[in-house]
Amino acid sequence: MHQTGTTWPMKAGDIIRLLERLGVQPSRKLGQNFLIDPNTLRLIVAAARPEPHELILEIGPGTGVMTSALLEAGSDVIAIEFDARLAAWLREHHDGDSRIQIVEGDACRVDFESLVNGRSYRCVANLPYAVSSIIVGRFLEATNRPTRLTLLLQREMAERLAATSNNKTYGALTVRTQAMYKVKLERIVPPTVFFPPPDIDSAIVTMTPNEQVLPTHEVKPFGDMVRLGFSQRRKRLVKLLSSAYSKSDLELAWSELGFDDGARAEHLTVDDYLNLFRSLQR
Ligand code: SAM
């Protein structure tokens, strides 16, 4: 039965009872830490800025608290949920509402570009921790990328995405992400906003597209170069890249771009990596 305006705010106790009724014992492997705090939900929806009739792709809708809030804001929603019991419950709960499509499947594999079928879309997700970097990586390499991502992530992952060069948290995923998106760490959220509470803090992150991004066919080769560069952080970058690029091309790039011969992967900014990639493609 299609219900409107009745789902949220669900109290924490209602969510726990719903999970019991569905026989869902929260699984660590599936990152099943369900949101039970209306304030955090409001912050996520405000950060997502849903527009009426705009399409939102939600990964891991779980009990559907974010899904309902997005529908109430007037969005169309496609939600991909791995857990068959939750997917079935969401289908039943939203039966008759043509604005929502529930897809049961693994968001690491589902062809989400076919699902959105050429439409412009945003992504909103309280991501399962184990697969968050795979899912972010899939969005980066997509032809039709989200026009905005609002993600609730493990704090360490959020800090990694938002890091700047010369930091321990700055790594290949940082560079690959920031080559395509501006990343803003909106807020740290404590474990108490979830049931069950995870061991660590989480954070809300928004990602908005950069004006000049790599063409889609270059995103993967760029990522491969960056991953190789970070594969052994203590080694000189030029040495690591020599397994994939010629010595003369690297020497030329290093002298054109004024890089230090001893530079390690974390010393280059995202723009440095983009310039290096362009130089090595010539
Ligand atoms: N959005 C809900 C919320 O905020 O309460 C649930 C978030 S919970 C952190 C993560 C959700 O992702 C769970 O419902 C879990 O079953 C689902 N999930 C885990 N792995 C998944 C995958 N590979 N593909 C799609 N959904 C997945």
PDB file of C-alpha atoms and ligand atoms in Angstrom:
ATOM      1  CA  MET A   1       0.000   0.000   0.000  1.00  0.00           C
ATOM      2  CA  HIS A   2       1.318   3.435  -0.909  1.00  0.00           C
ATOM      3  CA  GLN A   3       1.600   5.686   2.136  1.00  0.00           C
ATOM      4  CA  THR A   4       2.537   9.338   2.162  1.00  0.00           C
ATOM      5  CA  GLY A   5       3.934  11.396   5.000  1.00  0.00           C
ATOM      6  CA  THR A   6       3.529   8.568   7.483  1.00  0.00           C
ATOM      7  CA  THR A   7       6.946   6.966   7.443  1.00  0.00           C
ATOM      8  CA  TRP A   8       9.217   9.563   8.963  1.00  0.00           C
ATOM      9  CA  PRO A   9       9.936  10.559  11.633  1.00  0.00           C
ATOM     10  CA  MET A  10      10.000   6.922  12.607  1.00  0.00           C
ATOM     11  CA  LYS A  11      11.182   6.577  16.151  1.00  0.00           C
ATOM     12  CA  ALA A  12      14.283   4.497  16.897  1.00  0.00           C
ATOM     13  CA  GLY A  13      12.054   1.914  18.604  1.00  0.00           C
ATOM     14  CA  ASP A  14       9.854   1.619  15.485  1.00  0.00           C
ATOM     15  CA  ILE A  15      12.894   0.956  13.322  1.00  0.00           C
ATOM     16  CA  ILE A  16      14.210  -1.698  15.694  1.00  0.00           C
ATOM     17  CA  ARG A  17      10.769  -3.376  15.820  1.00  0.00           C
ATOM     18  CA  LEU A  18      10.521  -3.246  12.021  1.00  0.00           C
ATOM     19  CA  LEU A  19      13.886  -4.998  11.707  1.00  0.00           C
ATOM     20  CA  GLU A  20      12.776  -7.645  14.209  1.00  0.00           C
ATOM     21  CA  ARG A  21       9.518  -8.178  12.341  1.00  0.00           C
ATOM     22  CA  LEU A  22      11.429  -8.630   9.074  1.00  0.00           C
ATOM     23  CA  GLY A  23      13.875 -11.020  10.753  1.00  0.00           C
ATOM     24  CA  VAL A  24      16.841  -8.732  10.006  1.00  0.00           C
ATOM     25  CA  GLN A  25      19.636  -9.140  12.521  1.00  0.00           C
ATOM     26  CA  PRO A  26      21.930  -6.302  11.449  1.00  0.00           C
ATOM     27  CA  SER A  27      24.894  -7.720   9.565  1.00  0.00           C
ATOM     28  CA  ARG A  28      28.361  -6.235   9.956  1.00  0.00           C
ATOM     29  CA  LYS A  29      29.378  -7.629   6.600  1.00  0.00           C
ATOM     30  CA  LEU A  30      26.570  -5.687   4.904  1.00  0.00           C
ATOM     31  CA  GLY A  31      27.355  -2.540   6.908  1.00  0.00           C
ATOM     32  CA  GLN A  32      23.838  -2.605   8.348  1.00  0.00           C
ATOM     33  CA  ASN A  33      23.984   0.351  10.705  1.00  0.00           C
ATOM     34  CA  PHE A  34      20.567   1.905  10.269  1.00  0.00           C
ATOM     35  CA  LEU A  35      19.924   5.597  10.756  1.00  0.00           C
ATOM     36  CA  ILE A  36      17.661   6.276  13.750  1.00  0.00           C
ATOM     37  CA  ASP A  37      18.219   9.998  14.261  1.00  0.00           C
ATOM     38  CA  PRO A  38      15.805  12.461  12.579  1.00  0.00           C
ATOM     39  CA  ASN A  39      18.274  15.360  12.857  1.00  0.00           C
ATOM     40  CA  THR A  40      20.967  13.522  10.935  1.00  0.00           C
ATOM     41  CA  LEU A  41      18.382  12.550   8.338  1.00  0.00           C
ATOM     42  CA  ARG A  42      17.356  16.203   7.973  1.00  0.00           C
ATOM     43  CA  LEU A  43      21.020  17.215   7.545  1.00  0.00           C
ATOM     44  CA  ILE A  44      21.518  14.634   4.801  1.00  0.00           C
ATOM     45  CA  VAL A  45      18.384  15.650   2.942  1.00  0.00           C
ATOM     46  CA  ALA A  46      19.329  19.344   3.254  1.00  0.00           C
ATOM     47  CA  ALA A  47      22.818  18.576   1.903  1.00  0.00           C
ATOM     48  CA  ALA A  48      21.317  16.554  -0.978  1.00  0.00           C
ATOM     49  CA  ARG A  49      19.068  19.479  -1.993  1.00  0.00           C
ATOM     50  CA  PRO A  50      16.524  17.288  -3.774  1.00  0.00           C
ATOM     51  CA  GLU A  51      14.511  19.043  -6.480  1.00  0.00           C
ATOM     52  CA  PRO A  52      10.949  18.016  -7.379  1.00  0.00           C
ATOM     53  CA  HIS A  53      10.907  15.368 -10.143  1.00  0.00           C
ATOM     54  CA  GLU A  54      14.653  15.023 -10.095  1.00  0.00           C
ATOM     55  CA  LEU A  55      15.980  11.486 -10.074  1.00  0.00           C
ATOM     56  CA  ILE A  56      17.865  10.243  -7.027  1.00  0.00           C
ATOM     57  CA  LEU A  57      19.801   6.994  -7.054  1.00  0.00           C
ATOM     58  CA  GLU A  58      19.926   5.662  -3.506  1.00  0.00           C
ATOM     59  CA  ILE A  59      22.358   2.895  -2.592  1.00  0.00           C
ATOM     60  CA  GLY A  60      21.376   0.688   0.345  1.00  0.00           C
ATOM     61  CA  PRO A  61      17.973   2.143   1.322  1.00  0.00           C
ATOM     62  CA  GLY A  62      17.669  -0.316   4.241  1.00  0.00           C
ATOM     63  CA  THR A  63      14.575   0.530   6.265  1.00  0.00           C
ATOM     64  CA  GLY A  64      13.779   3.318   3.794  1.00  0.00           C
ATOM     65  CA  VAL A  65      14.039   6.337   6.088  1.00  0.00           C
ATOM     66  CA  MET A  66      16.037   8.365   3.576  1.00  0.00           C
ATOM     67  CA  THR A  67      13.977   6.999   0.706  1.00  0.00           C
ATOM     68  CA  SER A  68      10.755   8.291   2.259  1.00  0.00           C
ATOM     69  CA  ALA A  69      12.270  11.693   3.002  1.00  0.00           C
ATOM     70  CA  LEU A  70      13.444  12.015  -0.616  1.00  0.00           C
ATOM     71  CA  LEU A  71      10.019  11.025  -1.953  1.00  0.00           C
ATOM     72  CA  GLU A  72       8.394  13.526   0.370  1.00  0.00           C
ATOM     73  CA  ALA A  73      10.704  16.185  -1.106  1.00  0.00           C
ATOM     74  CA  GLY A  74       9.218  15.327  -4.516  1.00  0.00           C
ATOM     75  CA  SER A  75      12.108  13.316  -5.989  1.00  0.00           C
ATOM     76  CA  ASP A  76      11.871  10.238  -8.138  1.00  0.00           C
ATOM     77  CA  VAL A  77      13.933   7.458  -6.558  1.00  0.00           C
ATOM     78  CA  ILE A  78      15.718   4.361  -7.806  1.00  0.00           C
ATOM     79  CA  ALA A  79      17.003   2.416  -4.793  1.00  0.00           C
ATOM     80  CA  ILE A  80      19.387  -0.556  -4.936  1.00  0.00           C
ATOM     81  CA  GLU A  81      19.248  -2.846  -1.882  1.00  0.00           C
ATOM     82  CA  PHE A  82      21.195  -6.075  -1.419  1.00  0.00           C
ATOM     83  CA  ASP A  83      19.153  -7.527   1.436  1.00  0.00           C
ATOM     84  CA  ALA A  84      16.168  -9.384  -0.043  1.00  0.00           C
ATOM     85  CA  ARG A  85      14.007  -8.911   3.077  1.00  0.00           C
ATOM     86  CA  LEU A  86      14.474  -5.153   3.084  1.00  0.00           C
ATOM     87  CA  ALA A  87      14.007  -4.884  -0.686  1.00  0.00           C
ATOM     88  CA  ALA A  88      10.731  -6.866  -0.405  1.00  0.00           C
ATOM     89  CA  TRP A  89       9.518  -4.714   2.469  1.00  0.00           C
ATOM     90  CA  LEU A  90      10.305  -1.489   0.591  1.00  0.00           C
ATOM     91  CA  ARG A  91       8.471  -2.778  -2.508  1.00  0.00           C
ATOM     92  CA  GLU A  92       5.445  -3.638  -0.432  1.00  0.00           C
ATOM     93  CA  HIS A  93       5.569  -0.367   1.477  1.00  0.00           C
ATOM     94  CA  HIS A  94       5.761   1.757  -1.668  1.00  0.00           C
ATOM     95  CA  ASP A  95       3.492  -0.408  -3.800  1.00  0.00           C
ATOM     96  CA  GLY A  96       1.524   1.749  -6.217  1.00  0.00           C
ATOM     97  CA  ASP A  97       3.925   4.696  -6.091  1.00  0.00           C
ATOM     98  CA  SER A  98       5.256   5.073  -9.634  1.00  0.00           C
ATOM     99  CA  ARG A  99       7.983   7.508  -8.497  1.00  0.00           C
ATOM    100  CA  ILE A 100      10.045   4.772  -6.899  1.00  0.00           C
ATOM    101  CA  GLN A 101      11.774   1.699  -8.255  1.00  0.00           C
ATOM    102  CA  ILE A 102      13.343  -0.773  -5.841  1.00  0.00           C
ATOM    103  CA  VAL A 103      16.094  -2.922  -7.313  1.00  0.00           C
ATOM    104  CA  GLU A 104      17.280  -5.919  -5.338  1.00  0.00           C
ATOM    105  CA  GLY A 105      20.970  -6.427  -6.056  1.00  0.00           C
ATOM    106  CA  ASP A 106      24.600  -5.662  -5.342  1.00  0.00           C
ATOM    107  CA  ALA A 107      25.389  -2.020  -6.036  1.00  0.00           C
ATOM    108  CA  CYS A 108      28.965  -3.085  -6.868  1.00  0.00           C
ATOM    109  CA  ARG A 109      27.589  -4.963  -9.879  1.00  0.00           C
ATOM    110  CA  VAL A 110      24.184  -3.581 -10.851  1.00  0.00           C
ATOM    111  CA  ASP A 111      24.329  -1.624 -14.115  1.00  0.00           C
ATOM    112  CA  PHE A 112      23.101   1.636 -12.643  1.00  0.00           C
ATOM    113  CA  GLU A 113      23.663   3.522 -15.877  1.00  0.00           C
ATOM    114  CA  SER A 114      21.025   1.342 -17.575  1.00  0.00           C
ATOM    115  CA  LEU A 115      18.703   1.940 -14.647  1.00  0.00           C
ATOM    116  CA  VAL A 116      18.948   5.721 -14.880  1.00  0.00           C
ATOM    117  CA  ASN A 117      18.673   5.356 -18.658  1.00  0.00           C
ATOM    118  CA  GLY A 118      20.334   8.614 -19.680  1.00  0.00           C
ATOM    119  CA  ARG A 119      18.557  10.781 -17.111  1.00  0.00           C
ATOM    120  CA  SER A 120      20.485  13.292 -15.047  1.00  0.00           C
ATOM    121  CA  TYR A 121      20.557  12.117 -11.435  1.00  0.00           C
ATOM    122  CA  ARG A 122      21.993  12.673  -7.977  1.00  0.00           C
ATOM    123  CA  CYS A 123      23.191  10.014  -5.595  1.00  0.00           C
ATOM    124  CA  VAL A 124      22.248   9.881  -1.935  1.00  0.00           C
ATOM    125  CA  ALA A 125      23.466   7.052   0.271  1.00  0.00           C
ATOM    126  CA  ASN A 126      24.298   5.924   3.742  1.00  0.00           C
ATOM    127  CA  LEU A 127      26.895   3.614   2.278  1.00  0.00           C
ATOM    128  CA  PRO A 128      27.785   0.164   3.562  1.00  0.00           C
ATOM    129  CA  TYR A 129      31.359   0.641   4.749  1.00  0.00           C
ATOM    130  CA  ALA A 130      32.874  -2.441   3.147  1.00  0.00           C
ATOM    131  CA  VAL A 131      31.948  -1.376  -0.376  1.00  0.00           C
ATOM    132  CA  SER A 132      32.007   2.418  -0.195  1.00  0.00           C
ATOM    133  CA  SER A 133      35.284   2.853  -2.100  1.00  0.00           C
ATOM    134  CA  ILE A 134      34.180   0.417  -4.830  1.00  0.00           C
ATOM    135  CA  ILE A 135      30.912   2.287  -5.261  1.00  0.00           C
ATOM    136  CA  VAL A 136      32.559   5.720  -5.335  1.00  0.00           C
ATOM    137  CA  GLY A 137      35.046   4.322  -7.911  1.00  0.00           C
ATOM    138  CA  ARG A 138      32.177   3.066 -10.083  1.00  0.00           C
ATOM    139  CA  PHE A 139      30.580   6.520 -10.122  1.00  0.00           C
ATOM    140  CA  LEU A 140      33.891   8.121 -11.090  1.00  0.00           C
ATOM    141  CA  GLU A 141      34.304   5.810 -14.080  1.00  0.00           C
ATOM    142  CA  ALA A 142      30.674   6.027 -15.260  1.00  0.00           C
ATOM    143  CA  THR A 143      29.744   7.760 -18.514  1.00  0.00           C
ATOM    144  CA  ASN A 144      26.665   9.311 -16.898  1.00  0.00           C
ATOM    145  CA  ARG A 145      27.939  10.469 -13.506  1.00  0.00           C
ATOM    146  CA  PRO A 146      25.809  11.848 -10.678  1.00  0.00           C
ATOM    147  CA  THR A 147      25.438  15.644 -10.722  1.00  0.00           C
ATOM    148  CA  ARG A 148      25.781  15.613  -6.936  1.00  0.00           C
ATOM    149  CA  LEU A 149      26.584  12.952  -4.356  1.00  0.00           C
ATOM    150  CA  THR A 150      25.575  13.179  -0.721  1.00  0.00           C
ATOM    151  CA  LEU A 151      27.128  10.348   1.219  1.00  0.00           C
ATOM    152  CA  LEU A 152      27.161   9.241   4.806  1.00  0.00           C
ATOM    153  CA  LEU A 153      30.479   7.455   5.182  1.00  0.00           C
ATOM    154  CA  GLN A 154      32.921   6.100   7.686  1.00  0.00           C
ATOM    155  CA  ARG A 155      34.798   9.177   8.959  1.00  0.00           C
ATOM    156  CA  GLU A 156      38.168   7.828   7.856  1.00  0.00           C
ATOM    157  CA  MET A 157      36.856   7.313   4.318  1.00  0.00           C
ATOM    158  CA  ALA A 158      35.319  10.808   4.278  1.00  0.00           C
ATOM    159  CA  GLU A 159      38.635  12.298   5.397  1.00  0.00           C
ATOM    160  CA  ARG A 160      40.402  10.327   2.707  1.00  0.00           C
ATOM    161  CA  LEU A 161      38.094  11.701   0.008  1.00  0.00           C
ATOM    162  CA  ALA A 162      38.501  15.286   1.239  1.00  0.00           C
ATOM    163  CA  ALA A 163      42.265  15.161   2.003  1.00  0.00           C
ATOM    164  CA  THR A 164      44.910  17.527   0.672  1.00  0.00           C
ATOM    165  CA  SER A 165      48.421  16.633  -0.511  1.00  0.00           C
ATOM    166  CA  ASN A 166      51.231  16.021   1.989  1.00  0.00           C
ATOM    167  CA  ASN A 167      48.913  14.202   4.357  1.00  0.00           C
ATOM    168  CA  LYS A 168      48.778  10.599   5.426  1.00  0.00           C
ATOM    169  CA  THR A 169      45.101  10.358   4.480  1.00  0.00           C
ATOM    170  CA  TYR A 170      45.808  11.643   0.944  1.00  0.00           C
ATOM    171  CA  GLY A 171      45.870   8.678  -1.407  1.00  0.00           C
ATOM    172  CA  ALA A 172      44.922   7.294  -4.804  1.00  0.00           C
ATOM    173  CA  LEU A 173      41.179   7.472  -4.088  1.00  0.00           C
ATOM    174  CA  THR A 174      41.543  11.127  -3.025  1.00  0.00           C
ATOM    175  CA  VAL A 175      43.236  12.060  -6.278  1.00  0.00           C
ATOM    176  CA  ARG A 176      40.881  10.013  -8.479  1.00  0.00           C
ATOM    177  CA  THR A 177      37.860  11.552  -6.755  1.00  0.00           C
ATOM    178  CA  GLN A 178      39.040  15.150  -6.642  1.00  0.00           C
ATOM    179  CA  ALA A 179      40.007  15.016 -10.322  1.00  0.00           C
ATOM    180  CA  MET A 180      36.259  14.710 -10.990  1.00  0.00           C
ATOM    181  CA  TYR A 181      34.493  16.232  -7.974  1.00  0.00           C
ATOM    182  CA  LYS A 182      34.890  18.925  -5.365  1.00  0.00           C
ATOM    183  CA  VAL A 183      34.570  17.164  -2.029  1.00  0.00           C
ATOM    184  CA  LYS A 184      33.160  18.860   1.057  1.00  0.00           C
ATOM    185  CA  LEU A 185      33.165  17.217   4.461  1.00  0.00           C
ATOM    186  CA  GLU A 186      29.918  18.631   5.839  1.00  0.00           C
ATOM    187  CA  ARG A 187      29.791  17.175   9.323  1.00  0.00           C
ATOM    188  CA  ILE A 188      31.050  14.425  11.582  1.00  0.00           C
ATOM    189  CA  VAL A 189      28.277  12.265  13.052  1.00  0.00           C
ATOM    190  CA  PRO A 190      28.638  10.091  16.153  1.00  0.00           C
ATOM    191  CA  PRO A 191      27.896   6.341  16.371  1.00  0.00           C
ATOM    192  CA  THR A 192      24.732   7.015  18.419  1.00  0.00           C
ATOM    193  CA  VAL A 193      22.738   8.078  15.338  1.00  0.00           C
ATOM    194  CA  PHE A 194      22.730   4.451  14.141  1.00  0.00           C
ATOM    195  CA  PHE A 195      21.264   1.149  15.229  1.00  0.00           C
ATOM    196  CA  PRO A 196      23.353  -0.741  16.019  1.00  0.00           C
ATOM    197  CA  PRO A 197      26.025   1.909  16.713  1.00  0.00           C
ATOM    198  CA  PRO A 198      29.252   1.287  14.769  1.00  0.00           C
ATOM    199  CA  ASP A 199      32.624   1.428  16.576  1.00  0.00           C
ATOM    200  CA  ILE A 200      33.669   4.623  14.829  1.00  0.00           C
ATOM    201  CA  ASP A 201      32.468   8.082  13.796  1.00  0.00           C
ATOM    202  CA  SER A 202      30.877   8.708  10.428  1.00  0.00           C
ATOM    203  CA  ALA A 203      30.676  11.842   8.297  1.00  0.00           C
ATOM    204  CA  ILE A 204      28.411  13.492   5.743  1.00  0.00           C
ATOM    205  CA  VAL A 205      30.188  14.385   2.527  1.00  0.00           C
ATOM    206  CA  THR A 206      28.941  16.197  -0.564  1.00  0.00           C
ATOM    207  CA  MET A 207      30.571  15.917  -3.957  1.00  0.00           C
ATOM    208  CA  THR A 208      29.871  18.340  -6.809  1.00  0.00           C
ATOM    209  CA  PRO A 209      31.382  17.993 -10.295  1.00  0.00           C
ATOM    210  CA  ASN A 210      34.469  19.975 -11.247  1.00  0.00           C
ATOM    211  CA  GLU A 211      34.061  22.196 -14.264  1.00  0.00           C
ATOM    212  CA  GLN A 212      36.893  20.606 -16.207  1.00  0.00           C
ATOM    213  CA  VAL A 213      36.980  16.900 -15.782  1.00  0.00           C
ATOM    214  CA  LEU A 214      38.726  14.154 -17.686  1.00  0.00           C
ATOM    215  CA  PRO A 215      36.816  12.694 -20.609  1.00  0.00           C
ATOM    216  CA  THR A 216      35.240   9.377 -19.604  1.00  0.00           C
ATOM    217  CA  HIS A 217      37.684   7.245 -21.627  1.00  0.00           C
ATOM    218  CA  GLU A 218      40.623   8.796 -19.749  1.00  0.00           C
ATOM    219  CA  VAL A 219      39.261   8.283 -16.224  1.00  0.00           C
ATOM    220  CA  LYS A 220      40.416   4.678 -15.936  1.00  0.00           C
ATOM    221  CA  PRO A 221      43.955   5.181 -17.354  1.00  0.00           C
ATOM    222  CA  PHE A 222      44.316   8.230 -15.092  1.00  0.00           C
ATOM    223  CA  GLY A 223      43.229   6.107 -12.119  1.00  0.00           C
ATOM    224  CA  ASP A 224      45.690   3.364 -13.096  1.00  0.00           C
ATOM    225  CA  MET A 225      48.548   5.892 -13.157  1.00  0.00           C
ATOM    226  CA  VAL A 226      47.561   7.326  -9.785  1.00  0.00           C
ATOM    227  CA  ARG A 227      47.177   3.874  -8.187  1.00  0.00           C
ATOM    228  CA  LEU A 228      50.606   2.866  -9.466  1.00  0.00           C
ATOM    229  CA  GLY A 229      52.062   6.077  -8.036  1.00  0.00           C
ATOM    230  CA  PHE A 230      50.611   5.348  -4.591  1.00  0.00           C
ATOM    231  CA  SER A 231      51.348   1.608  -4.675  1.00  0.00           C
ATOM    232  CA  GLN A 232      54.430   2.063  -2.478  1.00  0.00           C
ATOM    233  CA  ARG A 233      54.207   5.373  -0.703  1.00  0.00           C
ATOM    234  CA  ARG A 234      57.813   5.443   0.431  1.00  0.00           C
ATOM    235  CA  LYS A 235      59.272   5.004  -3.019  1.00  0.00           C
ATOM    236  CA  ARG A 236      60.004   7.837  -5.416  1.00  0.00           C
ATOM    237  CA  LEU A 237      57.045   8.456  -7.728  1.00  0.00           C
ATOM    238  CA  VAL A 238      59.185   8.604 -10.862  1.00  0.00           C
ATOM    239  CA  LYS A 239      60.643   5.194 -10.045  1.00  0.00           C
ATOM    240  CA  LEU A 240      57.222   3.621  -9.506  1.00  0.00           C
ATOM    241  CA  LEU A 241      55.833   5.051 -12.740  1.00  0.00           C
ATOM    242  CA  SER A 242      58.834   3.733 -14.721  1.00  0.00           C
ATOM    243  CA  SER A 243      57.190   0.295 -14.820  1.00  0.00           C
ATOM    244  CA  ALA A 244      54.460   1.740 -17.068  1.00  0.00           C
ATOM    245  CA  TYR A 245      56.028   4.750 -18.817  1.00  0.00           C
ATOM    246  CA  SER A 246      59.317   5.280 -20.677  1.00  0.00           C
ATOM    247  CA  LYS A 247      62.240   6.918 -18.930  1.00  0.00           C
ATOM    248  CA  SER A 248      62.429   9.682 -21.541  1.00  0.00           C
ATOM    249  CA  ASP A 249      58.713  10.560 -21.246  1.00  0.00           C
ATOM    250  CA  LEU A 250      59.022  10.696 -17.469  1.00  0.00           C
ATOM    251  CA  GLU A 251      62.159  12.843 -17.604  1.00  0.00           C
ATOM    252  CA  LEU A 252      60.455  15.242 -19.994  1.00  0.00           C
ATOM    253  CA  ALA A 253      57.332  15.473 -17.794  1.00  0.00           C
ATOM    254  CA  TRP A 254      59.404  15.966 -14.635  1.00  0.00           C
ATOM    255  CA  SER A 255      61.403  18.783 -16.178  1.00  0.00           C
ATOM    256  CA  GLU A 256      58.372  20.464 -17.865  1.00  0.00           C
ATOM    257  CA  LEU A 257      56.328  20.352 -14.684  1.00  0.00           C
ATOM    258  CA  GLY A 258      59.215  21.203 -12.355  1.00  0.00           C
ATOM    259  CA  PHE A 259      58.752  18.189 -10.072  1.00  0.00           C
ATOM    260  CA  ASP A 260      61.450  17.228  -7.613  1.00  0.00           C
ATOM    261  CA  ASP A 261      63.245  14.012  -8.558  1.00  0.00           C
ATOM    262  CA  GLY A 262      62.696  12.721  -5.026  1.00  0.00           C
ATOM    263  CA  ALA A 263      58.930  13.465  -4.985  1.00  0.00           C
ATOM    264  CA  ARG A 264      56.744  10.784  -3.404  1.00  0.00           C
ATOM    265  CA  ALA A 265      53.114  10.220  -4.455  1.00  0.00           C
ATOM    266  CA  GLU A 266      51.663  12.312  -1.635  1.00  0.00           C
ATOM    267  CA  HIS A 267      53.711  15.396  -2.577  1.00  0.00           C
ATOM    268  CA  LEU A 268      51.840  16.063  -5.837  1.00  0.00           C
ATOM    269  CA  THR A 269      48.542  17.952  -5.823  1.00  0.00           C
ATOM    270  CA  VAL A 270      45.517  16.761  -7.809  1.00  0.00           C
ATOM    271  CA  ASP A 271      46.319  19.381 -10.493  1.00  0.00           C
ATOM    272  CA  ASP A 272      49.898  18.082 -10.620  1.00  0.00           C
ATOM    273  CA  TYR A 273      48.544  14.595 -11.321  1.00  0.00           C
ATOM    274  CA  LEU A 274      46.245  15.879 -14.053  1.00  0.00           C
ATOM    275  CA  ASN A 275      49.144  17.762 -15.678  1.00  0.00           C
ATOM    276  CA  LEU A 276      51.404  14.745 -15.370  1.00  0.00           C
ATOM    277  CA  PHE A 277      48.794  12.515 -16.993  1.00  0.00           C
ATOM    278  CA  ARG A 278      48.327  14.935 -19.894  1.00  0.00           C
ATOM    279  CA  SER A 279      52.064  15.216 -20.376  1.00  0.00           C
ATOM    280  CA  LEU A 280      52.488  11.410 -20.434  1.00  0.00           C
ATOM    281  CA  GLN A 281      49.626  10.971 -22.926  1.00  0.00           C
ATOM    282  CA  ARG A 282      51.305  13.122 -25.586  1.00  0.00           C
TER     283      ARG A 282
HETATM  284  N1  SAM B   1      19.904   3.839   4.165  1.00  0.00           N
HETATM  285  C1  SAM B   1      19.621   3.078   5.361  1.00  0.00           C
HETATM  286  C2  SAM B   1      19.719   3.982   6.557  1.00  0.00           C
HETATM  287  O1  SAM B   1      20.270   5.077   6.397  1.00  0.00           O
HETATM  288  O2  SAM B   1      19.263   3.593   7.631  1.00  0.00           O
HETATM  289  C3  SAM B   1      20.554   1.870   5.536  1.00  0.00           C
HETATM  290  C4  SAM B   1      22.014   2.187   5.535  1.00  0.00           C
HETATM  291  S1  SAM B   1      23.049   0.835   6.017  1.00  0.00           S
HETATM  292  C5  SAM B   1      24.520   1.723   6.466  1.00  0.00           C
HETATM  293  C6  SAM B   1      23.603   0.146   4.483  1.00  0.00           C
HETATM  294  C7  SAM B   1      22.536  -0.526   3.636  1.00  0.00           C
HETATM  295  O3  SAM B   1      23.130  -0.999   2.425  1.00  0.00           O
HETATM  296  C8  SAM B   1      21.888  -1.737   4.268  1.00  0.00           C
HETATM  297  O4  SAM B   1      20.496  -1.700   4.050  1.00  0.00           O
HETATM  298  C9  SAM B   1      22.503  -2.938   3.531  1.00  0.00           C
HETATM  299  O5  SAM B   1      21.648  -4.063   3.478  1.00  0.00           O
HETATM  300  C10 SAM B   1      22.733  -2.342   2.156  1.00  0.00           C
HETATM  301  N2  SAM B   1      23.837  -2.954   1.396  1.00  0.00           N
HETATM  302  C11 SAM B   1      24.958  -3.537   1.863  1.00  0.00           C
HETATM  303  N3  SAM B   1      25.753  -3.922   0.856  1.00  0.00           N
HETATM  304  C12 SAM B   1      25.123  -3.570  -0.285  1.00  0.00           C
HETATM  305  C13 SAM B   1      25.431  -3.695  -1.676  1.00  0.00           C
HETATM  306  N4  SAM B   1      26.566  -4.251  -2.069  1.00  0.00           N
HETATM  307  N5  SAM B   1      24.552  -3.220  -2.577  1.00  0.00           N
HETATM  308  C14 SAM B   1      23.392  -2.628  -2.174  1.00  0.00           C
HETATM  309  N6  SAM B   1      23.033  -2.491  -0.879  1.00  0.00           N
HETATM  310  C15 SAM B   1      23.893  -2.943   0.050  1.00  0.00           C
END
